Amino acid sequence: MTERRRTRKPSSRADRQRLIERLDEFHRFIQECAECQSEAPAHWQFCANCGARLSTQCPGCGQPLPPTGARFCPHCGVEIPRAEG
């Protein structure tokens, strides 16, 4: 006999909260590219699959990055890597 594995919905508010916490924890380590939906480590700034910018914060100071194409962070001056392509 084969046993069917059933996916169960969270049955209580506490179950839903635990699920949300686990998803938040997962997303601290993995991010998804908005362009091609590939998974990438959270510290990557560009998608290895399509080259799209993943990072929205400067790796040097944590401030928001300027629009795509800027070479340096306007807040701390760290060089922003360019996507090859």
PDB file of N, CA, C and O in Angstrom, residues 39-79:
ATOM      1  N   GLU A  39      16.666  31.101  -6.832  1.00  0.00           N
ATOM      2  CA  GLU A  39      17.046  31.326  -5.439  1.00  0.00           C
ATOM      3  C   GLU A  39      18.518  31.696  -5.385  1.00  0.00           C
ATOM      4  O   GLU A  39      19.323  31.194  -6.169  1.00  0.00           O
ATOM      5  N   ALA A  40      18.864  32.584  -4.459  1.00  0.00           N
ATOM      6  CA  ALA A  40      20.247  33.018  -4.288  1.00  0.00           C
ATOM      7  C   ALA A  40      20.502  33.273  -2.809  1.00  0.00           C
ATOM      8  O   ALA A  40      19.583  33.648  -2.078  1.00  0.00           O
ATOM      9  N   PRO A  41      21.749  33.083  -2.355  1.00  0.00           N
ATOM     10  CA  PRO A  41      22.071  33.409  -0.973  1.00  0.00           C
ATOM     11  C   PRO A  41      21.767  34.880  -0.684  1.00  0.00           C
ATOM     12  O   PRO A  41      21.877  35.733  -1.565  1.00  0.00           O
ATOM     13  N   ALA A  42      21.388  35.177   0.535  1.00  0.00           N
ATOM     14  CA  ALA A  42      20.957  36.532   0.911  1.00  0.00           C
ATOM     15  C   ALA A  42      22.048  37.577   0.724  1.00  0.00           C
ATOM     16  O   ALA A  42      21.757  38.742   0.503  1.00  0.00           O
ATOM     17  N   HIS A  43      23.324  37.191   0.791  1.00  0.00           N
ATOM     18  CA  HIS A  43      24.405  38.179   0.690  1.00  0.00           C
ATOM     19  C   HIS A  43      24.792  38.513  -0.753  1.00  0.00           C
ATOM     20  O   HIS A  43      25.570  39.416  -0.977  1.00  0.00           O
ATOM     21  N   TRP A  44      24.250  37.804  -1.740  1.00  0.00           N
ATOM     22  CA  TRP A  44      24.557  38.110  -3.141  1.00  0.00           C
ATOM     23  C   TRP A  44      23.888  39.410  -3.542  1.00  0.00           C
ATOM     24  O   TRP A  44      22.755  39.690  -3.170  1.00  0.00           O
ATOM     25  N   GLN A  45      24.586  40.206  -4.336  1.00  0.00           N
ATOM     26  CA  GLN A  45      24.021  41.465  -4.801  1.00  0.00           C
ATOM     27  C   GLN A  45      23.406  41.355  -6.188  1.00  0.00           C
ATOM     28  O   GLN A  45      22.583  42.177  -6.562  1.00  0.00           O
ATOM     29  N   PHE A  46      23.828  40.342  -6.963  1.00  0.00           N
ATOM     30  CA  PHE A  46      23.310  40.149  -8.308  1.00  0.00           C
ATOM     31  C   PHE A  46      22.943  38.686  -8.505  1.00  0.00           C
ATOM     32  O   PHE A  46      23.571  37.796  -7.943  1.00  0.00           O
ATOM     33  N   CYS A  47      21.953  38.432  -9.330  1.00  0.00           N
ATOM     34  CA  CYS A  47      21.515  37.077  -9.640  1.00  0.00           C
ATOM     35  C   CYS A  47      22.543  36.411 -10.552  1.00  0.00           C
ATOM     36  O   CYS A  47      22.912  36.977 -11.589  1.00  0.00           O
ATOM     37  N   ALA A  48      22.993  35.213 -10.179  1.00  0.00           N
ATOM     38  CA  ALA A  48      23.957  34.478 -10.993  1.00  0.00           C
ATOM     39  C   ALA A  48      23.310  33.930 -12.262  1.00  0.00           C
ATOM     40  O   ALA A  48      23.995  33.621 -13.230  1.00  0.00           O
ATOM     41  N   ASN A  49      21.993  33.818 -12.279  1.00  0.00           N
ATOM     42  CA  ASN A  49      21.285  33.265 -13.431  1.00  0.00           C
ATOM     43  C   ASN A  49      21.015  34.315 -14.504  1.00  0.00           C
ATOM     44  O   ASN A  49      21.255  34.077 -15.682  1.00  0.00           O
ATOM     45  N   CYS A  50      20.511  35.490 -14.103  1.00  0.00           N
ATOM     46  CA  CYS A  50      20.128  36.492 -15.112  1.00  0.00           C
ATOM     47  C   CYS A  50      20.857  37.830 -14.966  1.00  0.00           C
ATOM     48  O   CYS A  50      20.733  38.689 -15.822  1.00  0.00           O
ATOM     49  N   GLY A  51      21.585  38.028 -13.869  1.00  0.00           N
ATOM     50  CA  GLY A  51      22.347  39.265 -13.692  1.00  0.00           C
ATOM     51  C   GLY A  51      21.576  40.419 -13.074  1.00  0.00           C
ATOM     52  O   GLY A  51      22.115  41.512 -12.919  1.00  0.00           O
ATOM     53  N   ALA A  52      20.315  40.224 -12.709  1.00  0.00           N
ATOM     54  CA  ALA A  52      19.513  41.306 -12.120  1.00  0.00           C
ATOM     55  C   ALA A  52      20.047  41.660 -10.729  1.00  0.00           C
ATOM     56  O   ALA A  52      20.576  40.816 -10.014  1.00  0.00           O
ATOM     57  N   ARG A  53      19.893  42.912 -10.341  1.00  0.00           N
ATOM     58  CA  ARG A  53      20.311  43.350  -9.011  1.00  0.00           C
ATOM     59  C   ARG A  53      19.382  42.744  -7.967  1.00  0.00           C
ATOM     60  O   ARG A  53      18.165  42.819  -8.075  1.00  0.00           O
ATOM     61  N   LEU A  54      19.965  42.125  -6.944  1.00  0.00           N
ATOM     62  CA  LEU A  54      19.189  41.540  -5.862  1.00  0.00           C
ATOM     63  C   LEU A  54      19.209  42.423  -4.625  1.00  0.00           C
ATOM     64  O   LEU A  54      18.239  42.511  -3.902  1.00  0.00           O
ATOM     65  N   SER A  55      20.344  43.029  -4.379  1.00  0.00           N
ATOM     66  CA  SER A  55      20.529  43.802  -3.162  1.00  0.00           C
ATOM     67  C   SER A  55      19.826  45.146  -3.256  1.00  0.00           C
ATOM     68  O   SER A  55      19.808  45.780  -4.306  1.00  0.00           O
ATOM     69  N   THR A  56      19.259  45.582  -2.178  1.00  0.00           N
ATOM     70  CA  THR A  56      18.649  46.905  -2.133  1.00  0.00           C
ATOM     71  C   THR A  56      19.336  47.784  -1.100  1.00  0.00           C
ATOM     72  O   THR A  56      18.979  48.934  -0.931  1.00  0.00           O
ATOM     73  N   GLN A  57      20.351  47.215  -0.395  1.00  0.00           N
ATOM     74  CA  GLN A  57      21.096  47.967   0.606  1.00  0.00           C
ATOM     75  C   GLN A  57      22.583  47.907   0.290  1.00  0.00           C
ATOM     76  O   GLN A  57      23.077  46.893  -0.191  1.00  0.00           O
ATOM     77  N   CYS A  58      23.270  48.972   0.572  1.00  0.00           N
ATOM     78  CA  CYS A  58      24.710  49.026   0.377  1.00  0.00           C
ATOM     79  C   CYS A  58      25.387  48.033   1.332  1.00  0.00           C
ATOM     80  O   CYS A  58      25.072  48.019   2.528  1.00  0.00           O
ATOM     81  N   PRO A  59      26.320  47.228   0.843  1.00  0.00           N
ATOM     82  CA  PRO A  59      27.006  46.290   1.722  1.00  0.00           C
ATOM     83  C   PRO A  59      27.948  46.993   2.699  1.00  0.00           C
ATOM     84  O   PRO A  59      28.327  46.427   3.718  1.00  0.00           O
ATOM     85  N   GLY A  60      28.304  48.253   2.407  1.00  0.00           N
ATOM     86  CA  GLY A  60      29.215  48.987   3.287  1.00  0.00           C
ATOM     87  C   GLY A  60      28.521  49.691   4.445  1.00  0.00           C
ATOM     88  O   GLY A  60      28.937  49.586   5.590  1.00  0.00           O
ATOM     89  N   CYS A  61      27.414  50.390   4.149  1.00  0.00           N
ATOM     90  CA  CYS A  61      26.785  51.208   5.184  1.00  0.00           C
ATOM     91  C   CYS A  61      25.333  50.842   5.476  1.00  0.00           C
ATOM     92  O   CYS A  61      24.753  51.326   6.438  1.00  0.00           O
ATOM     93  N   GLY A  62      24.722  50.007   4.624  1.00  0.00           N
ATOM     94  CA  GLY A  62      23.337  49.590   4.870  1.00  0.00           C
ATOM     95  C   GLY A  62      22.287  50.561   4.371  1.00  0.00           C
ATOM     96  O   GLY A  62      21.096  50.298   4.476  1.00  0.00           O
ATOM     97  N   GLN A  63      22.706  51.670   3.778  1.00  0.00           N
ATOM     98  CA  GLN A  63      21.755  52.649   3.240  1.00  0.00           C
ATOM     99  C   GLN A  63      21.177  52.130   1.919  1.00  0.00           C
ATOM    100  O   GLN A  63      21.769  51.277   1.266  1.00  0.00           O
ATOM    101  N   PRO A  64      20.013  52.642   1.496  1.00  0.00           N
ATOM    102  CA  PRO A  64      19.443  52.206   0.213  1.00  0.00           C
ATOM    103  C   PRO A  64      20.401  52.497  -0.940  1.00  0.00           C
ATOM    104  O   PRO A  64      21.071  53.532  -0.962  1.00  0.00           O
ATOM    105  N   LEU A  65      20.472  51.559  -1.891  1.00  0.00           N
ATOM    106  CA  LEU A  65      21.328  51.745  -3.060  1.00  0.00           C
ATOM    107  C   LEU A  65      20.686  52.706  -4.043  1.00  0.00           C
ATOM    108  O   LEU A  65      19.466  52.782  -4.143  1.00  0.00           O
ATOM    109  N   PRO A  66      21.506  53.432  -4.796  1.00  0.00           N
ATOM    110  CA  PRO A  66      20.970  54.306  -5.835  1.00  0.00           C
ATOM    111  C   PRO A  66      20.450  53.463  -6.996  1.00  0.00           C
ATOM    112  O   PRO A  66      20.629  52.245  -7.016  1.00  0.00           O
ATOM    113  N   PRO A  67      19.831  54.092  -7.994  1.00  0.00           N
ATOM    114  CA  PRO A  67      19.311  53.341  -9.143  1.00  0.00           C
ATOM    115  C   PRO A  67      20.413  52.533  -9.825  1.00  0.00           C
ATOM    116  O   PRO A  67      21.589  52.856  -9.742  1.00  0.00           O
ATOM    117  N   THR A  68      19.995  51.486 -10.522  1.00  0.00           N
ATOM    118  CA  THR A  68      20.921  50.635 -11.267  1.00  0.00           C
ATOM    119  C   THR A  68      21.770  51.488 -12.196  1.00  0.00           C
ATOM    120  O   THR A  68      21.265  52.394 -12.835  1.00  0.00           O
ATOM    121  N   GLY A  69      23.046  51.205 -12.236  1.00  0.00           N
ATOM    122  CA  GLY A  69      23.960  51.954 -13.093  1.00  0.00           C
ATOM    123  C   GLY A  69      24.915  52.822 -12.295  1.00  0.00           C
ATOM    124  O   GLY A  69      25.981  53.178 -12.799  1.00  0.00           O
ATOM    125  N   ALA A  70      24.574  53.168 -11.065  1.00  0.00           N
ATOM    126  CA  ALA A  70      25.470  53.959 -10.228  1.00  0.00           C
ATOM    127  C   ALA A  70      26.695  53.117  -9.888  1.00  0.00           C
ATOM    128  O   ALA A  70      26.586  51.916  -9.634  1.00  0.00           O
ATOM    129  N   ARG A  71      27.871  53.738  -9.885  1.00  0.00           N
ATOM    130  CA  ARG A  71      29.107  52.993  -9.632  1.00  0.00           C
ATOM    131  C   ARG A  71      29.499  52.976  -8.173  1.00  0.00           C
ATOM    132  O   ARG A  71      30.232  52.084  -7.740  1.00  0.00           O
ATOM    133  N   PHE A  72      29.054  53.964  -7.397  1.00  0.00           N
ATOM    134  CA  PHE A  72      29.456  54.064  -5.994  1.00  0.00           C
ATOM    135  C   PHE A  72      28.266  54.428  -5.118  1.00  0.00           C
ATOM    136  O   PHE A  72      27.333  55.089  -5.570  1.00  0.00           O
ATOM    137  N   CYS A  73      28.313  54.000  -3.866  1.00  0.00           N
ATOM    138  CA  CYS A  73      27.279  54.373  -2.898  1.00  0.00           C
ATOM    139  C   CYS A  73      27.427  55.862  -2.588  1.00  0.00           C
ATOM    140  O   CYS A  73      28.524  56.318  -2.257  1.00  0.00           O
ATOM    141  N   PRO A  74      26.346  56.640  -2.669  1.00  0.00           N
ATOM    142  CA  PRO A  74      26.433  58.065  -2.386  1.00  0.00           C
ATOM    143  C   PRO A  74      26.601  58.371  -0.895  1.00  0.00           C
ATOM    144  O   PRO A  74      26.913  59.495  -0.524  1.00  0.00           O
ATOM    145  N   HIS A  75      26.407  57.372  -0.048  1.00  0.00           N
ATOM    146  CA  HIS A  75      26.499  57.589   1.399  1.00  0.00           C
ATOM    147  C   HIS A  75      27.891  57.315   1.951  1.00  0.00           C
ATOM    148  O   HIS A  75      28.378  58.048   2.791  1.00  0.00           O
ATOM    149  N   CYS A  76      28.533  56.206   1.482  1.00  0.00           N
ATOM    150  CA  CYS A  76      29.828  55.837   2.057  1.00  0.00           C
ATOM    151  C   CYS A  76      30.927  55.695   1.014  1.00  0.00           C
ATOM    152  O   CYS A  76      32.093  55.537   1.369  1.00  0.00           O
ATOM    153  N   GLY A  77      30.580  55.711  -0.275  1.00  0.00           N
ATOM    154  CA  GLY A  77      31.580  55.656  -1.329  1.00  0.00           C
ATOM    155  C   GLY A  77      32.039  54.268  -1.740  1.00  0.00           C
ATOM    156  O   GLY A  77      32.900  54.152  -2.618  1.00  0.00           O
ATOM    157  N   VAL A  78      31.468  53.217  -1.156  1.00  0.00           N
ATOM    158  CA  VAL A  78      31.893  51.872  -1.549  1.00  0.00           C
ATOM    159  C   VAL A  78      31.485  51.609  -2.993  1.00  0.00           C
ATOM    160  O   VAL A  78      30.443  52.079  -3.452  1.00  0.00           O
ATOM    161  N   GLU A  79      32.359  50.907  -3.743  1.00  0.00           N
ATOM    162  CA  GLU A  79      32.057  50.610  -5.141  1.00  0.00           C
ATOM    163  C   GLU A  79      30.947  49.572  -5.224  1.00  0.00           C
ATOM    164  O   GLU A  79      30.943  48.582  -4.501  1.00  0.00           O
TER     165      GLU A  79
END
